[in-house]
Coordinates of C-alpha atoms and ligand atoms in Angstrom, one line a residue:
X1 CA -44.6 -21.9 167.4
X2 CA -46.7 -24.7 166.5
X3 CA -50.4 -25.3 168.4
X4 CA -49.5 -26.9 171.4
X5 CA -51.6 -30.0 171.0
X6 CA -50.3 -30.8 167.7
X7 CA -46.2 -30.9 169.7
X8 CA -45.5 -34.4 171.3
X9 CA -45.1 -34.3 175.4
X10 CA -41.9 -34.0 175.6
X11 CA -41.5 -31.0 172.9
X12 CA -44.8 -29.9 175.2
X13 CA -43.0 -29.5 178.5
X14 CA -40.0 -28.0 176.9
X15 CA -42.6 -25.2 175.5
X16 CA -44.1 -24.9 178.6
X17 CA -40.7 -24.2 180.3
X18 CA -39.4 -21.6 177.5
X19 CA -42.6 -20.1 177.8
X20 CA -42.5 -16.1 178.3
X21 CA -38.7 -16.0 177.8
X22 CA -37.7 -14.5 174.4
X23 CA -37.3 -17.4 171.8
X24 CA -33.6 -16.7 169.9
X25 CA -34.6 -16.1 166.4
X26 CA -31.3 -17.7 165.1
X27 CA -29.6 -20.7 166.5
X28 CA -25.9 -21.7 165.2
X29 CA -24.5 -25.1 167.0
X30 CA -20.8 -26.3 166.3
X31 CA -21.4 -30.1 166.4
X32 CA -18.2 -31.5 168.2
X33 CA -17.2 -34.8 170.0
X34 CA -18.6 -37.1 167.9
X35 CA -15.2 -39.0 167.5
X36 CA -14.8 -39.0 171.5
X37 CA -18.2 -40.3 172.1
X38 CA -17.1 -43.1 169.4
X39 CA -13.9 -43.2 171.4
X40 CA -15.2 -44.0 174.6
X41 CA -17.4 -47.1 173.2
X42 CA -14.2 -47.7 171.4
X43 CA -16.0 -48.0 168.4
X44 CA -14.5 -46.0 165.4
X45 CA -14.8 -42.4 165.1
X46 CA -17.7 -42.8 161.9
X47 CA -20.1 -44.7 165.0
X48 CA -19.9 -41.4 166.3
X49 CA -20.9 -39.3 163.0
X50 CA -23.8 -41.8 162.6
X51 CA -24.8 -41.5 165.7
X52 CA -24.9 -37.3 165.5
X53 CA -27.2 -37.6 162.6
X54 CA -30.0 -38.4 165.3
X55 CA -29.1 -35.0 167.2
X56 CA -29.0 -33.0 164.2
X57 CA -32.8 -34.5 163.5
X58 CA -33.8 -33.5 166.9
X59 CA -32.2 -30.3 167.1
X60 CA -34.6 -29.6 164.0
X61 CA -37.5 -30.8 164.8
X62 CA -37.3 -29.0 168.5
X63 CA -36.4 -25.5 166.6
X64 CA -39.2 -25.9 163.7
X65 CA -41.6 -26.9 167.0
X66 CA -40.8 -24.3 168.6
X67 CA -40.8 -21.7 166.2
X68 CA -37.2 -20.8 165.8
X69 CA -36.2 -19.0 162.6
X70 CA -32.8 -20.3 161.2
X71 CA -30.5 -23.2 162.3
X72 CA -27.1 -22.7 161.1
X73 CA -25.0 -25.7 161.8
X74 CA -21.5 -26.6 161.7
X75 CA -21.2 -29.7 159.5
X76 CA -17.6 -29.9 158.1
X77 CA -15.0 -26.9 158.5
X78 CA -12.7 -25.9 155.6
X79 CA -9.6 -27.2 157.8
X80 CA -11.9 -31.2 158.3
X81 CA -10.5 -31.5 154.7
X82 CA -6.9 -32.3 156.3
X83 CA -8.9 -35.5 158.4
X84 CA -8.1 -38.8 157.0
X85 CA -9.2 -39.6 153.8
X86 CA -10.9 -42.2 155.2
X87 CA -12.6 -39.8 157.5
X88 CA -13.5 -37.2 154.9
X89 CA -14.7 -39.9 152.5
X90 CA -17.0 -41.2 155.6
X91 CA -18.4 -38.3 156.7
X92 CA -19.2 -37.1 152.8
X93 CA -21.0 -40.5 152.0
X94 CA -23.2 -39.9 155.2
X95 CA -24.1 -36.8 154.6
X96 CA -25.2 -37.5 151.2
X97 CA -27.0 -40.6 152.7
X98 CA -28.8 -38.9 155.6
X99 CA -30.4 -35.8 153.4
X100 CA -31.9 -37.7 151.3
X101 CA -33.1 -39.7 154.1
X102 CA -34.4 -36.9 156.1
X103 CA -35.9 -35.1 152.9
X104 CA -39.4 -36.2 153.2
X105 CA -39.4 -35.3 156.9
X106 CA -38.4 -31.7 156.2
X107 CA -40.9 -31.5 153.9
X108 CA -43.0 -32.6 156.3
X109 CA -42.5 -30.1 159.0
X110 CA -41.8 -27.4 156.3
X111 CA -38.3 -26.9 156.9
X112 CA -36.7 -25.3 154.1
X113 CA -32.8 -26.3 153.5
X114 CA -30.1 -23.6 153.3
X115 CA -26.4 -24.7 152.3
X116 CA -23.5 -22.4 152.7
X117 CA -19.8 -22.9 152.0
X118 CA -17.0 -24.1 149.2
X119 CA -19.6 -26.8 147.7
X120 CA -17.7 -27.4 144.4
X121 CA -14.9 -28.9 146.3
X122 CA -18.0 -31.6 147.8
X123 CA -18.0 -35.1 146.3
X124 CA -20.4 -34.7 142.9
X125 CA -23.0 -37.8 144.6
X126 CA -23.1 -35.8 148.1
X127 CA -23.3 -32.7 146.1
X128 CA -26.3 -33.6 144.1
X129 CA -28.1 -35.4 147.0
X130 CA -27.6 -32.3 148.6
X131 CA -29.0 -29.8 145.8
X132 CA -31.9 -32.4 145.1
X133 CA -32.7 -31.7 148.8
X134 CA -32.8 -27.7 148.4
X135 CA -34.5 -28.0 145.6
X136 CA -37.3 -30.1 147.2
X137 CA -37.6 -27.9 150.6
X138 CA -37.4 -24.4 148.1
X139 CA -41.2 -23.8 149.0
X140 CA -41.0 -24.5 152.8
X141 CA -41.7 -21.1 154.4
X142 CA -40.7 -22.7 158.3
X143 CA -37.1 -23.5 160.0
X144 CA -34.4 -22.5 157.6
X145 CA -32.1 -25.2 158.3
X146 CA -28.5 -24.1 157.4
X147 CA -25.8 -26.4 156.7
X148 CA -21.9 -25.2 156.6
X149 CA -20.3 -27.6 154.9
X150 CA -16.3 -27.0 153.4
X151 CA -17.3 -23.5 154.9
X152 CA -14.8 -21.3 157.2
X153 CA -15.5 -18.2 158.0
X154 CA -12.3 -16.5 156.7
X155 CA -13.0 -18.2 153.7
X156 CA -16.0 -16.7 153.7
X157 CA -15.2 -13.2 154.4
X158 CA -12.0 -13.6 151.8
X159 CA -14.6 -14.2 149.0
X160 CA -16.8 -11.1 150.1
X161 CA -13.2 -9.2 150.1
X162 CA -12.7 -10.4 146.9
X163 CA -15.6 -9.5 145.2
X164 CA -15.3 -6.0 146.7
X165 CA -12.1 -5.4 145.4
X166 CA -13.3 -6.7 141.9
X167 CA -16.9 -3.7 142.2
X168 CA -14.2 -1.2 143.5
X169 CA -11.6 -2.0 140.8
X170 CA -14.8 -2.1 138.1
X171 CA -15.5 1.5 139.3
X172 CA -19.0 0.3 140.4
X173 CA -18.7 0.8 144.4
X174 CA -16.7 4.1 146.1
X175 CA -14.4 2.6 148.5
X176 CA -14.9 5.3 150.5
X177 CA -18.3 4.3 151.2
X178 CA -17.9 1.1 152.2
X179 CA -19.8 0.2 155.1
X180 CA -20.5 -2.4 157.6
X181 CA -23.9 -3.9 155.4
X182 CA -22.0 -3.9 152.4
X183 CA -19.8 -6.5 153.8
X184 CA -22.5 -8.1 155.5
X185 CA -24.5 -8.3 152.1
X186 CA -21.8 -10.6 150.4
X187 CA -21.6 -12.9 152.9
X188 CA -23.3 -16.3 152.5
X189 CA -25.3 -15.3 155.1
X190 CA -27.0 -12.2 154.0
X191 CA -30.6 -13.5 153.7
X192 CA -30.6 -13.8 157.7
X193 CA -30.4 -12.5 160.6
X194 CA -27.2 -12.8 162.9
X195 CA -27.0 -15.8 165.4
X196 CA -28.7 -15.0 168.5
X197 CA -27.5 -18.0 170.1
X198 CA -24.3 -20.2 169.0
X199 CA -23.7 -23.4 171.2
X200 CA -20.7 -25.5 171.1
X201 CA -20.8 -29.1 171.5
X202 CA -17.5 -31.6 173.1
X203 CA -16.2 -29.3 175.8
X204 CA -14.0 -27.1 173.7
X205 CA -14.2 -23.3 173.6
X206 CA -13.3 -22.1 170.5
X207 CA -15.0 -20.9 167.6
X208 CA -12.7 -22.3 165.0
X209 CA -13.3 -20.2 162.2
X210 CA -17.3 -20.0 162.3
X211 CA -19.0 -17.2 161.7
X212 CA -16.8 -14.9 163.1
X213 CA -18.5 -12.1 161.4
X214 CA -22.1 -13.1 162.2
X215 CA -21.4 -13.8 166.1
X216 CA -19.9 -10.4 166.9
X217 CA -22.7 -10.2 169.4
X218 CA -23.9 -13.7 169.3
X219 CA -24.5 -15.5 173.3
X220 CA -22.1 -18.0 173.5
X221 CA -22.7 -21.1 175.0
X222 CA -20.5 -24.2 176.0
X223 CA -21.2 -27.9 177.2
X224 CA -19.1 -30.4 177.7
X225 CA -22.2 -33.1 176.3
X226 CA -21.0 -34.4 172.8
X227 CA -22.8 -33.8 170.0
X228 CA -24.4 -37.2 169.6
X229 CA -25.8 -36.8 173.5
X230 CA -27.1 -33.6 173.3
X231 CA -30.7 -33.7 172.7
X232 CA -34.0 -32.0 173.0
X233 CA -33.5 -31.6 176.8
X234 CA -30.3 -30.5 176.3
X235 CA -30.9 -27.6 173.4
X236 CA -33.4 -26.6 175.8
X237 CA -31.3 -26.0 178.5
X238 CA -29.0 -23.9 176.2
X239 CA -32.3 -21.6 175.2
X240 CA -33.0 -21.5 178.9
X241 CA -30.2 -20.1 179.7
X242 CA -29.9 -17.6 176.8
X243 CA -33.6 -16.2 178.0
X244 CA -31.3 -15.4 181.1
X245 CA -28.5 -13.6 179.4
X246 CA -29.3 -9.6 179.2
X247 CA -28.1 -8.4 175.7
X248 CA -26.6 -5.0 175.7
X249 CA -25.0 -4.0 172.9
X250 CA -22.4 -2.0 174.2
X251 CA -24.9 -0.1 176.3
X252 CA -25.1 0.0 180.4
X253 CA -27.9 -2.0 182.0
X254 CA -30.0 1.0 183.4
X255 CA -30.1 1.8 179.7
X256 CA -31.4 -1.8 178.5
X257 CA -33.9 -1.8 181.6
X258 CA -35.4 1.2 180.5
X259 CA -36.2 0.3 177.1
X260 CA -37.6 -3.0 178.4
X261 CA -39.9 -1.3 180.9
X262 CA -43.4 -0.6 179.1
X263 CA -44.3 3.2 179.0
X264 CA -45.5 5.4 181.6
X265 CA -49.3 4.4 182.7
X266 CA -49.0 1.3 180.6
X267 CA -47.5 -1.1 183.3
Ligands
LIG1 C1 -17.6 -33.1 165.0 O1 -17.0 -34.1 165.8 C2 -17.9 -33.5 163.6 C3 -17.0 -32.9 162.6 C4 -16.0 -32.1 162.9 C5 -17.2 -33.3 161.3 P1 -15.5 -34.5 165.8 O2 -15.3 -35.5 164.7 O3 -14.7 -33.3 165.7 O4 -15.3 -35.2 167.2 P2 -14.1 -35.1 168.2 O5 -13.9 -33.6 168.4 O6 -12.9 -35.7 167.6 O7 -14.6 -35.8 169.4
LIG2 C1 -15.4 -27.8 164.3 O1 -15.0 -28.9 164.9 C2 -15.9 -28.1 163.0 C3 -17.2 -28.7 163.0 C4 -17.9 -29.0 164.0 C5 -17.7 -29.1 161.7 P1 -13.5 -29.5 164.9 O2 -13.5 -30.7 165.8 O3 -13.0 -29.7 163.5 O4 -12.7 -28.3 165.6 P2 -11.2 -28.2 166.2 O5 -10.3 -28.8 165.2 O6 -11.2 -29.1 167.4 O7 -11.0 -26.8 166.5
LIG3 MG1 -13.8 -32.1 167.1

């Protein structure tokens, strides 16, 4: 986490409040309801995507602050390419527009951008602004910042299949060995951890096709606030209460309590 004094007093108090409870090192948010929170301004449904860029900045500046690892999050799914064209040709130009806009910033707080999913099938201009972005953050050792854009996560783990078959069929890899890592490995996640923490936006609760392999043990939490409302306060409340969650892993609680209780004599 950064020095306290150097964190405004707002990202202060919420430091102060998640103080002592264990910080999720990975954070994965499905931005939804921007269109509804258009809708109910009835202003059109790209009001809403503008507005979300704002929460997307704050969401990253209150992880890097507060020392979180890795922000995955949910940009565009490989199913938003059926939205309007309109839509789709909307949401691709602001994307483009808001990285490059934000690209100083992340430098700045030493946030180093990740992206993940089907990029050749991005606009070339969003594309590029994108890679010129990566490219500038490649030294930034702070917040990975993730962004899953054309991604699905049966798209994902089709590729990883794929390229499996191709090692087995190439005699390089024994099927019969196989394992859970070697999967994990070819994923387009495999330089992080698994999602502590995955938070869903807009009232729905459904995963719709996000890292379905990564959040096998991931705390799931909903809200109805819509992307474009949820803010500092509210990514705090979600952290809160995921400090109050007791992870288990298939095992029973006594078992969990004793490997949280310090050794004998050293209470
Ligand atoms: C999430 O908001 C943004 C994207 C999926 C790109 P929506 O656009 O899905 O907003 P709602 O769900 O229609 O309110
Ligand atoms: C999920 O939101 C995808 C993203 C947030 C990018 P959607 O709004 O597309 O999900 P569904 O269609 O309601 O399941
Ligand atoms: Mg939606």
């Amino acid at each position: 986490m950064k020095a306290k004094e150097n964190l405004d007093k707002q990202t202060q108090i919420i430091a102060d409040r998640l103080e002592g409870g264990s910080m999720p090192r990975h954070i994965a948010i499905i931005m939804d309801g921007n269109g509804r929170w258009a809708k109910k301004r009835s202003l059109p449904r790209s009001a809403g995507h503008y507005e979300g860029v704002a929460s997307v900045r704050k969401a990253t500046e209150l992880c890097s602050d507060l020392g979180v690892g890795f922000l995955t999050l949910y940009a565009f799914s490989t199913e938003n390419w059926n939205r309007p064209k309109e839509e789709v040709d909307t949401l691709m130009t602001l994307i483009g527009m808001a990285i490059e806009r934000e690209t100083p910033d992340l430098v700045r707080n030493n946030v180093h951008l990740n992206l993940i999913g089907d990029l050749d099938r991005m606009p070339e201009d969003a594309r590029n602004r994108l890679f010129r972005c990566r490219k500038a953050t490649e030294d930034c050792d702070g917040l990975t910042l993730t962004l899953c854009l054309s991604y699905s996560a049966r798209w994902e783990i089709t590729e990883a299949a794929r390229q499996l078959a191709r090692q087995a069929a190439d005699g390089l890899i024994d099927i019969e060995k196989i394992s859970e890592s070697d999967i994990s490995s070819r994923l387009s996640t495999s330089t992080m951890p698994d999602p502590d923490l995955l938070i869903r936006t807009g009232g729905e609760t459904r995963l719709s096709n996000y890292l379905l392999w990564q959040a096998a043990y991931a705390e799931l939490y909903f809200t109805d606030t819509l992307w474009p409302d949820f803010g500092k306060e509210q990514l705090a409340d979600a952290i809160a209460d995921y400090q109050h969650r007791e992870r288990r892993f298939g095992r029973t609680s006594d078992q969990v309590a004793a490997q949280a209780a310090p050794p004998d004599g050293h209470s």
